Amino acid sequence: MGRPLTEPEFEQLYRSTVRDLVGYLRRRGSADPENDAAEVYAVAWRRRADLPATLLRRAWLFGAAAKVLQAGQRHRAQEGRAAAELAQQPQEPALADDPATAVMAAAMARLSPGEREVLRLVEWERLTPAELATALGVRPGTARVRLHRARQALARDPEVRALIDRRQVAAAGGSVSTRSARSVVDGTPR
Amino acid sequence: MPTPPWTEDHSHLVARTAPPVPETTDAEVDRVWNRVAPELAAAPPRRRRGRRIAVGAGVAAVVLGLSGVAAADLFSARTGEVQTDPESIRLGGPGEKIDPRGSDYEQVLREEIADIPFASDEAREIAVADQLFFARRDVRSMEIAQARGDRDWRIVHITGGMRAEAARAALCSWANAWAAATTSGDATGRAEAIAMLEASREWPAITDVDAEQTIGRAESEVVELENGERRTVTFYDNTPFGFLPRIVEAAHGTDLRAMGRPFVEFTRCVPALVPDLPQAVPATFRGQ
C-alpha cells in the first residue's frame, strides 16, 4: 500500500485486468457482468490509496467483485427476486458429455461455499497463494489453511476418491491399455 | 482412512468444472470503461496513508519522502546516496539510490546489470525494456505528484533491487533456453542451461538480496479433521529467491510443467522471455 494510483496508472490497471474480471463475474453467474465490473472499478478508484502491490491487484479486484455480487444477491433477496433470477443463471457447465467433470462438479457442489470458492479462485482463476490471501482479505497463512482444508475436503469425497483411483489405474495401465478401457474410466478418450 | 493427497489430477478436474464463458470483447471493455471514467473525476481517494514507503515493481523501487526536485536533464540518475534504512533495504534491496528521472538512467541500468548473464542478447533487451517501462511510469507519477503540489514526493530505485529484478528476468530466459533445448533434444544447449541455472544460486545479484534462497518455516496451525482428530499443519514462507532451488531441481528433469510451476507460484516472467515455456506464465496472461 502507498500513494494513490494516478489516473493513467488506474487505466493501465483497468486495461490489464478487465477481461479477467468480467470472465470471473460471468463464471460466478453475474446477471449483469458489465455493470458489476464497473462497480468494482469504481470501488477500486475510491480505494486507490489502499490497493495492494501491483502483482496482487487483480486478486484484490476479484475480492471486491465477490462483495459486489454478494451485495447484489442480498438486494435481490430483499426484493424477493433472488430465487427466480438465480434459477435463470447457469453457473455450472453442461456436463452430460463429460462424466469425470460431472463427478467433480457434483463433489464441488457438496463443499461449503467457502471451500468451493477457495478452490475456484485457485483452479479457475489461477491465483497464487499470495493472491488468494489478497482476494479473501486474510493473512497468507490463513489462506493456505483454507486452501489446504478445501483440498482435503474435496479429496476425501468418496466419489472423488473413486474417480481418482480409477484414473490412476487407467494411467498406470495406459501403456498397455486400450482406448476402450480408458473410455470406461471417464468416458473421455484421451 | 487417511485423506488422499491432492494431485495434479484433482487440480485439472476442478479446472474443468469452470463454466465456459465468452471472451470479453473490445466493445465490452470500452462500455465498462465509459461507466468507470466519470468516477475518476468525481471521487477523491477515501484514504491516504501517511508517508509513504512502498514497493514498486518487485523489489526495485522505493518511495521516499524527500525534499528537493530538479529537472531531469540537469543530473545523473546516480545520486551517490547509499540506502541505509533496514526496512527500505528489505523492500527495495541494498545499494545506491538511483533517480529514474536521470537522463542516463538506461545507461546506469545497463552498467548495473552487465554482469548478469542472459540466455540471449534479445532476452537482455526485453529485461531492460521492462525495467525502463516501470521507470518511466515512476517518472510520470512524480510529475503528476508535482503538478498537484506534492513536491516532496519522490521515487528512487535501488541498485540491489534493479539487479535482483534483472536476475529474475535472466532466470526466466535460462529456463526458456532449457525448455527449448529439452523439447528439441539439444543436449549441448540443455547442459549449458542447467549449468547456468545451477550457477545462478551464487550470482551476486541474487545473493545480495537473498543468500538463503529457502522456503522457510512460517507458522503452524492446529487443524481439526472431520473425524475429530487434531493435527498441526505447518506452512512455509519463501525468501525472495526461495523458489530457485526448485528451478534447479526441475532443470535436472524433463518436465516443462515442473519448471514453469515455481515461476507461476512464486514470481513472474514477462511472457516475451519464455516463448518456449508458457508454463512459466499464468494461463490468463499467456499471449500478452
Coordinates of C-alpha atoms in Angstrom, one line a residue:
Chain A
M1 CA 0.0 0.0 0.0
G2 CA 1.2 3.5 -0.6
R3 CA 0.4 6.5 -2.6
P4 CA -2.9 6.6 -4.5
L5 CA -2.9 5.5 -8.1
T6 CA -2.8 8.2 -10.7
E7 CA -5.4 8.2 -13.5
P8 CA -3.0 6.7 -16.1
E9 CA -2.0 4.0 -13.7
F10 CA -5.6 3.2 -12.9
E11 CA -6.5 3.0 -16.6
Q12 CA -3.5 0.7 -17.1
L13 CA -4.8 -1.5 -14.2
Y14 CA -8.2 -1.5 -15.8
R15 CA -7.0 -2.4 -19.3
S16 CA -4.8 -5.3 -17.9
T17 CA -7.5 -6.8 -15.7
V18 CA -10.9 -6.1 -17.0
R19 CA -11.1 -9.2 -19.3
D20 CA -10.2 -11.4 -16.4
L21 CA -12.7 -9.7 -14.1
V22 CA -15.6 -9.9 -16.5
G23 CA -14.8 -13.6 -17.0
Y24 CA -14.7 -14.0 -13.2
L25 CA -18.1 -12.4 -12.9
R26 CA -19.6 -14.5 -15.7
R27 CA -18.3 -17.7 -14.1
R28 CA -19.9 -16.6 -10.8
G29 CA -23.3 -16.1 -12.6
S30 CA -23.4 -12.3 -12.6
A31 CA -26.7 -11.2 -14.1
D32 CA -25.0 -8.0 -15.5
P33 CA -21.2 -8.5 -15.7
E34 CA -20.6 -5.1 -17.3
N35 CA -22.5 -3.3 -14.6
D36 CA -20.9 -5.3 -11.8
A37 CA -17.4 -4.8 -13.3
A38 CA -18.0 -1.0 -13.5
E39 CA -19.0 -1.1 -9.8
V40 CA -15.9 -3.0 -8.9
Y41 CA -13.6 -0.5 -10.7
A42 CA -15.5 2.4 -9.1
V43 CA -14.8 0.9 -5.7
A44 CA -11.1 0.4 -6.7
W45 CA -10.8 4.0 -7.7
R46 CA -12.3 5.2 -4.5
R47 CA -10.0 2.9 -2.6
R48 CA -6.9 3.6 -4.8
A49 CA -4.9 4.6 -1.7
D50 CA -5.4 1.2 -0.3
L51 CA -4.7 -1.1 -3.2
P52 CA -2.0 -3.7 -2.7
A53 CA 1.2 -4.2 -4.6
T54 CA 0.9 -4.3 -8.4
L55 CA 1.0 -8.1 -8.8
L56 CA -1.8 -8.5 -6.2
R57 CA -4.2 -6.0 -7.7
R58 CA -6.0 -8.5 -10.0
A59 CA -6.7 -10.7 -6.9
W60 CA -7.9 -7.6 -5.0
L61 CA -10.4 -6.9 -7.7
F62 CA -11.7 -10.4 -7.5
G63 CA -12.2 -10.0 -3.8
A64 CA -14.1 -6.7 -4.4
A65 CA -16.2 -8.4 -7.1
A66 CA -17.2 -11.1 -4.7
K67 CA -18.5 -8.4 -2.3
V68 CA -20.4 -6.7 -5.2
L69 CA -22.0 -10.0 -6.1
Q70 CA -23.0 -10.7 -2.5
A71 CA -24.5 -7.2 -2.2
G72 CA -26.4 -7.7 -5.4
Q73 CA -27.8 -11.0 -4.2
R74 CA -28.8 -9.5 -0.9
H75 CA -30.5 -6.7 -2.7
R76 CA -32.5 -9.0 -4.9
A77 CA -33.4 -11.2 -2.0
Q78 CA -34.8 -8.2 -0.2
E79 CA -36.9 -7.6 -3.3
G80 CA -38.0 -11.2 -3.4
R81 CA -36.5 -11.8 -6.8
A82 CA -33.4 -13.7 -6.0
A83 CA -34.7 -17.2 -6.4
A84 CA -36.3 -16.5 -9.7
E85 CA -33.2 -14.8 -11.1
L86 CA -30.7 -17.3 -9.8
A87 CA -32.8 -20.0 -11.3
Q88 CA -32.2 -18.4 -14.7
Q89 CA -28.4 -18.1 -14.3
P90 CA -26.5 -21.1 -15.4
Q91 CA -23.5 -21.2 -13.0
E92 CA -22.3 -24.7 -13.9
P93 CA -21.3 -26.0 -17.3
A94 CA -23.3 -28.6 -19.1
L95 CA -21.5 -31.7 -18.1
A96 CA -23.5 -34.6 -19.5
D97 CA -20.9 -35.4 -22.1
D98 CA -18.0 -35.5 -19.6
P99 CA -18.6 -37.9 -16.7
A100 CA -15.4 -37.2 -14.9
T101 CA -16.0 -33.4 -14.8
A102 CA -19.6 -34.1 -13.8
V103 CA -18.4 -36.2 -10.8
M104 CA -16.0 -33.4 -9.8
A105 CA -18.6 -30.7 -10.2
A106 CA -21.1 -32.6 -8.1
A107 CA -18.4 -33.0 -5.4
M108 CA -17.6 -29.3 -5.6
A109 CA -21.3 -28.6 -5.0
R110 CA -21.2 -30.7 -1.8
L111 CA -18.4 -28.5 -0.4
S112 CA -19.2 -25.5 1.8
P113 CA -19.5 -22.2 -0.2
G114 CA -16.2 -21.0 1.4
E115 CA -14.3 -24.1 0.4
R116 CA -15.8 -24.1 -3.1
E117 CA -14.8 -20.5 -3.7
V118 CA -11.2 -21.1 -2.5
L119 CA -10.8 -23.9 -5.0
R120 CA -12.4 -21.9 -7.7
L121 CA -10.1 -19.0 -7.1
V122 CA -7.0 -21.2 -7.3
E123 CA -8.1 -23.6 -10.1
W124 CA -10.4 -21.4 -12.2
E125 CA -8.7 -18.0 -11.8
R126 CA -5.2 -19.4 -11.3
L127 CA -4.5 -17.3 -8.2
T128 CA -1.2 -18.0 -6.3
P129 CA -1.4 -18.5 -2.6
A130 CA -0.4 -14.8 -2.0
E131 CA -3.1 -13.7 -4.4
L132 CA -5.6 -15.9 -2.7
A133 CA -4.9 -14.2 0.6
T134 CA -5.5 -10.9 -1.1
A135 CA -8.7 -11.9 -2.7
L136 CA -10.1 -13.3 0.6
G137 CA -8.7 -10.4 2.6
V138 CA -6.9 -12.7 5.0
R139 CA -3.3 -13.4 6.1
P140 CA -1.3 -15.6 3.7
G141 CA -1.0 -18.3 6.4
T142 CA -4.8 -18.3 6.8
A143 CA -5.3 -18.5 3.1
R144 CA -3.0 -21.6 2.9
V145 CA -5.0 -23.2 5.8
R146 CA -8.3 -22.6 3.9
L147 CA -6.9 -24.0 0.7
H148 CA -5.5 -27.0 2.5
R149 CA -8.8 -27.7 4.2
A150 CA -10.8 -27.2 0.9
R151 CA -8.5 -29.6 -0.9
Q152 CA -8.7 -32.2 1.8
A153 CA -12.5 -31.9 1.9
L154 CA -12.7 -32.5 -1.9
A155 CA -10.1 -35.2 -1.9
R156 CA -11.9 -37.0 0.9
D157 CA -15.2 -37.1 -1.1
P158 CA -15.9 -40.8 -1.7
E159 CA -16.9 -40.2 -5.4
V160 CA -13.8 -38.1 -6.0
R161 CA -11.6 -40.8 -4.4
A162 CA -13.2 -43.4 -6.6
L163 CA -12.8 -41.3 -9.7
I164 CA -9.1 -40.5 -9.0
D165 CA -8.4 -44.2 -8.2
R166 CA -10.0 -45.2 -11.5
R167 CA -8.0 -42.7 -13.4
Q168 CA -4.7 -43.7 -11.7
V169 CA -5.4 -47.3 -12.5
A170 CA -6.1 -46.4 -16.1
A171 CA -3.0 -44.2 -16.3
A172 CA -0.8 -46.9 -14.8
G173 CA -2.0 -49.4 -17.4
G174 CA -2.1 -46.8 -20.1
S175 CA 0.9 -48.1 -21.9
V176 CA -0.6 -51.5 -22.5
S177 CA -4.3 -50.5 -22.2
T178 CA -6.7 -49.8 -24.9
R179 CA -8.7 -46.8 -25.8
S180 CA -11.9 -48.6 -24.9
A181 CA -10.5 -49.2 -21.4
R182 CA -10.0 -45.5 -20.9
S183 CA -13.4 -44.8 -22.2
V184 CA -14.8 -47.0 -19.4
V185 CA -12.9 -44.9 -16.9
D186 CA -14.2 -41.5 -17.6
G187 CA -16.0 -41.7 -20.9
T188 CA -13.4 -39.3 -22.5
P189 CA -10.8 -41.0 -24.6
R190 CA -7.6 -39.1 -24.4
Chain B
M1 CA -8.8 -44.0 6.4
P2 CA -6.2 -41.3 5.5
T3 CA -7.1 -38.4 3.3
P4 CA -5.7 -39.0 -0.2
P5 CA -3.1 -36.4 -1.2
W6 CA -4.0 -33.6 -3.5
T7 CA -2.7 -34.3 -7.0
E8 CA -2.4 -32.5 -10.4
D9 CA -5.3 -34.6 -11.5
H10 CA -7.5 -33.1 -8.8
S11 CA -6.5 -29.6 -10.0
H12 CA -7.1 -30.5 -13.6
L13 CA -10.5 -31.9 -12.9
V14 CA -11.5 -28.9 -10.8
A15 CA -10.4 -26.5 -13.5
R16 CA -12.6 -28.4 -16.0
T17 CA -15.7 -27.6 -13.9
A18 CA -15.4 -23.9 -14.8
P19 CA -18.4 -22.9 -16.8
P20 CA -17.4 -21.9 -20.3
V21 CA -17.9 -18.1 -20.8
P22 CA -17.5 -16.0 -23.9
E23 CA -14.3 -13.9 -24.3
T24 CA -14.8 -10.3 -23.3
T25 CA -14.9 -8.2 -26.4
D26 CA -13.3 -4.8 -27.1
A27 CA -16.7 -3.3 -27.2
E28 CA -17.5 -4.6 -23.7
V29 CA -14.2 -3.3 -22.4
D30 CA -15.0 0.2 -23.8
R31 CA -18.5 0.1 -22.4
V32 CA -17.4 -0.7 -18.9
W33 CA -14.7 2.0 -19.1
N34 CA -17.3 4.5 -20.2
R35 CA -19.1 3.8 -17.0
V36 CA -16.0 3.9 -14.8
A37 CA -14.4 7.0 -16.3
P38 CA -16.8 9.6 -14.8
E39 CA -15.9 8.2 -11.4
L40 CA -12.3 9.2 -11.8
A41 CA -13.2 12.9 -12.0
A42 CA -15.8 12.7 -9.2
A43 CA -14.3 10.6 -6.4
P44 CA -11.3 11.7 -4.2
P45 CA -9.4 8.8 -2.6
R46 CA -11.2 7.6 0.5
R47 CA -8.0 7.5 2.5
R48 CA -4.4 8.5 2.1
R49 CA -1.9 6.9 4.3
G50 CA 0.8 8.8 6.0
R51 CA 4.2 8.9 4.5
R52 CA 5.0 6.9 2.3
I53 CA 7.1 4.0 1.7
A54 CA 6.1 1.4 -0.8
V55 CA 7.5 -1.1 -3.2
G56 CA 7.1 -0.6 -6.9
A57 CA 7.6 -3.4 -9.3
G58 CA 9.2 -6.3 -7.5
V59 CA 11.9 -5.1 -5.2
A60 CA 13.3 -2.3 -7.5
A61 CA 11.6 0.8 -6.4
V62 CA 11.1 2.6 -3.1
V63 CA 9.0 5.7 -2.5
L64 CA 10.6 8.2 -0.2
G65 CA 9.6 11.5 1.3
L66 CA 12.4 13.8 0.4
S67 CA 12.6 17.4 -0.4
G68 CA 14.1 19.0 -3.5
V69 CA 13.2 18.2 -7.1
A70 CA 15.4 19.1 -10.0
A71 CA 14.9 19.0 -13.8
A72 CA 15.7 15.7 -15.4
D73 CA 18.3 16.9 -17.8
L74 CA 20.4 18.5 -15.0
F75 CA 21.6 15.5 -13.2
S76 CA 22.7 11.9 -13.5
A77 CA 20.5 9.1 -12.2
R78 CA 23.3 8.2 -9.8
T79 CA 22.7 10.0 -6.5
G80 CA 25.8 8.8 -4.6
E81 CA 23.5 8.1 -1.7
V82 CA 23.5 4.6 -0.2
Q83 CA 20.4 3.0 1.1
T84 CA 20.9 2.5 4.8
D85 CA 17.3 2.2 6.2
P86 CA 16.8 -1.5 7.1
E87 CA 13.1 -1.5 6.2
S88 CA 13.9 0.2 2.8
I89 CA 16.6 -2.4 2.2
R90 CA 14.2 -5.1 2.9
L91 CA 11.7 -3.6 0.4
G92 CA 13.9 -2.3 -2.3
G93 CA 17.3 -4.1 -1.9
P94 CA 20.7 -2.8 -0.9
G95 CA 22.9 -0.4 -2.8
E96 CA 22.9 3.1 -4.3
K97 CA 19.7 5.2 -4.7
I98 CA 19.1 5.7 -8.4
D99 CA 16.8 8.5 -9.6
P100 CA 14.7 7.3 -12.5
R101 CA 14.4 10.8 -13.8
G102 CA 18.1 11.0 -14.6
S103 CA 18.8 11.3 -18.3
D104 CA 21.3 8.5 -18.1
Y105 CA 19.0 6.1 -16.2
E106 CA 19.2 3.5 -19.0
Q107 CA 22.9 3.6 -19.1
V108 CA 23.1 3.2 -15.4
L109 CA 20.8 0.3 -15.5
R110 CA 22.8 -1.4 -18.2
E111 CA 26.0 -0.8 -16.2
E112 CA 24.5 -2.3 -13.1
I113 CA 23.2 -5.5 -14.7
A114 CA 26.2 -6.0 -17.0
D115 CA 27.5 -9.0 -15.0
I116 CA 24.2 -10.8 -15.1
P117 CA 24.2 -13.5 -17.8
F118 CA 21.2 -13.7 -20.0
A119 CA 20.4 -16.6 -22.4
S120 CA 20.5 -14.2 -25.3
D121 CA 21.0 -10.5 -26.2
E122 CA 17.4 -10.4 -27.1
A123 CA 16.4 -11.5 -23.6
R124 CA 18.6 -8.8 -22.0
E125 CA 16.9 -6.2 -24.1
I126 CA 13.5 -7.4 -23.1
A127 CA 14.5 -7.2 -19.4
V128 CA 15.9 -3.7 -19.9
A129 CA 12.8 -2.6 -21.7
D130 CA 10.7 -4.0 -18.9
Q131 CA 12.5 -2.0 -16.2
L132 CA 12.6 1.1 -18.3
F133 CA 8.8 0.8 -18.6
F134 CA 8.4 0.9 -14.9
A135 CA 11.0 3.7 -14.5
R136 CA 9.0 5.8 -17.0
R137 CA 5.9 5.1 -15.0
D138 CA 7.5 6.2 -11.8
V139 CA 8.8 9.4 -13.5
R140 CA 5.3 10.1 -14.7
S141 CA 3.9 9.5 -11.2
M142 CA 6.4 12.1 -9.8
E143 CA 5.4 14.6 -12.5
I144 CA 1.8 14.2 -11.5
A145 CA 2.5 14.5 -7.9
Q146 CA 4.5 17.7 -8.5
A147 CA 1.7 19.1 -10.6
R148 CA -0.6 18.6 -7.7
G149 CA 1.7 20.4 -5.4
D150 CA 3.1 17.3 -3.7
R151 CA 6.7 18.4 -4.3
D152 CA 8.5 16.3 -1.7
W153 CA 7.2 13.0 -3.0
R154 CA 9.9 11.1 -4.7
I155 CA 10.6 7.6 -6.0
V156 CA 14.1 6.2 -6.1
H157 CA 15.3 2.8 -7.3
I158 CA 18.0 0.9 -5.5
T159 CA 20.8 -0.8 -7.4
G160 CA 20.3 -4.0 -5.4
G161 CA 16.7 -4.1 -6.4
M162 CA 17.3 -3.3 -10.0
R163 CA 19.9 -6.1 -10.2
A164 CA 17.6 -8.5 -8.5
E165 CA 14.8 -7.7 -11.0
A166 CA 17.3 -8.3 -13.8
A167 CA 18.4 -11.6 -12.3
R168 CA 14.9 -12.8 -12.0
A169 CA 14.4 -12.0 -15.7
A170 CA 17.6 -13.8 -16.5
L171 CA 16.4 -16.9 -14.7
C172 CA 13.3 -16.8 -16.9
S173 CA 15.5 -16.6 -20.0
W174 CA 17.6 -19.5 -19.0
A175 CA 14.5 -21.6 -18.1
N176 CA 13.2 -20.8 -21.5
A177 CA 16.5 -21.9 -23.1
W178 CA 16.3 -25.1 -21.0
A179 CA 12.8 -25.7 -22.2
A180 CA 13.7 -25.1 -25.9
A181 CA 16.7 -27.4 -25.7
T182 CA 14.8 -30.1 -23.7
T183 CA 12.0 -30.1 -26.3
S184 CA 14.2 -30.2 -29.3
G185 CA 16.7 -32.7 -27.9
D186 CA 19.6 -30.3 -28.0
A187 CA 21.9 -31.9 -25.4
T188 CA 24.5 -29.2 -25.5
G189 CA 22.0 -26.4 -25.1
R190 CA 20.3 -28.2 -22.3
A191 CA 23.6 -28.8 -20.4
E192 CA 24.5 -25.1 -20.7
A193 CA 21.1 -24.0 -19.4
I194 CA 21.3 -26.5 -16.5
A195 CA 24.8 -25.3 -15.6
M196 CA 23.7 -21.7 -15.7
L197 CA 20.7 -22.2 -13.6
E198 CA 22.8 -24.1 -11.0
A199 CA 25.3 -21.3 -11.0
S200 CA 22.7 -18.7 -10.6
R201 CA 22.4 -19.5 -6.9
E202 CA 25.7 -17.8 -6.5
W203 CA 25.1 -14.8 -8.7
P204 CA 25.9 -11.7 -6.6
A205 CA 22.7 -10.0 -7.9
I206 CA 20.8 -12.8 -6.2
T207 CA 22.9 -13.4 -3.1
D208 CA 23.0 -9.7 -2.3
V209 CA 19.2 -9.7 -1.7
D210 CA 18.8 -13.4 -0.7
A211 CA 21.7 -15.6 0.3
E212 CA 19.4 -18.2 1.8
Q213 CA 17.0 -19.0 -1.0
T214 CA 14.7 -21.0 1.1
I215 CA 11.1 -21.7 1.6
G216 CA 11.3 -21.1 5.3
R217 CA 9.1 -22.2 8.1
A218 CA 6.5 -19.5 8.7
E219 CA 3.9 -20.7 11.1
S220 CA 1.9 -23.7 12.4
E221 CA -1.8 -24.1 12.9
V222 CA -3.8 -26.8 14.6
V223 CA -6.4 -28.2 12.2
E224 CA -9.4 -30.3 13.3
L225 CA -10.2 -33.0 10.9
E226 CA -13.7 -34.4 10.3
N227 CA -13.1 -37.4 12.5
G228 CA -12.3 -35.1 15.4
E229 CA -8.5 -35.7 15.2
R230 CA -6.5 -32.6 15.6
R231 CA -3.4 -32.2 13.5
T232 CA -0.7 -29.5 13.5
V233 CA -0.2 -28.2 10.0
T234 CA 3.0 -26.2 9.2
F235 CA 3.1 -23.6 6.5
Y236 CA 6.2 -22.2 4.9
D237 CA 7.1 -18.8 3.6
N238 CA 9.7 -18.0 1.0
T239 CA 12.6 -15.6 0.7
P240 CA 12.7 -13.5 -2.5
F241 CA 14.5 -16.2 -4.4
G242 CA 13.3 -19.1 -2.3
F243 CA 11.9 -20.7 -5.5
L244 CA 15.4 -21.0 -7.0
P245 CA 16.3 -24.5 -5.6
R246 CA 13.0 -25.8 -7.1
I247 CA 14.0 -24.4 -10.5
V248 CA 17.4 -26.0 -10.3
E249 CA 15.8 -29.3 -9.3
A250 CA 13.3 -29.1 -12.2
A251 CA 16.2 -28.4 -14.6
H252 CA 17.6 -31.9 -14.0
G253 CA 14.3 -33.4 -15.1
T254 CA 12.4 -33.0 -18.4
D255 CA 9.0 -31.9 -17.2
L256 CA 8.2 -28.4 -18.5
R257 CA 5.3 -28.0 -16.1
A258 CA 7.6 -28.7 -13.2
M259 CA 10.0 -26.0 -14.5
G260 CA 7.2 -23.5 -15.0
R261 CA 5.4 -24.0 -11.7
P262 CA 7.8 -22.2 -9.4
F263 CA 7.8 -19.2 -11.7
V264 CA 4.0 -19.1 -11.6
E265 CA 3.7 -19.7 -7.9
F266 CA 6.5 -17.6 -6.5
T267 CA 7.4 -14.9 -9.1
R268 CA 6.6 -13.7 -12.6
C269 CA 8.1 -14.0 -16.0
V270 CA 7.5 -11.5 -18.8
P271 CA 5.7 -13.7 -21.4
A272 CA 8.2 -12.5 -24.1
L273 CA 11.0 -14.0 -22.1
V274 CA 9.5 -17.5 -22.1
P275 CA 8.1 -18.3 -25.5
D276 CA 9.2 -21.9 -25.2
L277 CA 8.0 -22.3 -21.7
P278 CA 4.4 -20.9 -21.5
Q279 CA 4.0 -23.0 -18.3
A280 CA 6.0 -20.2 -16.6
V281 CA 3.2 -17.7 -17.1
P282 CA -0.2 -17.9 -15.5
A283 CA -2.8 -19.1 -18.1
T284 CA -4.6 -15.8 -18.0
F285 CA -1.5 -13.8 -19.0
R286 CA -0.3 -16.1 -21.9
G287 CA -0.3 -14.4 -25.2
Q288 CA 0.0 -10.9 -23.7

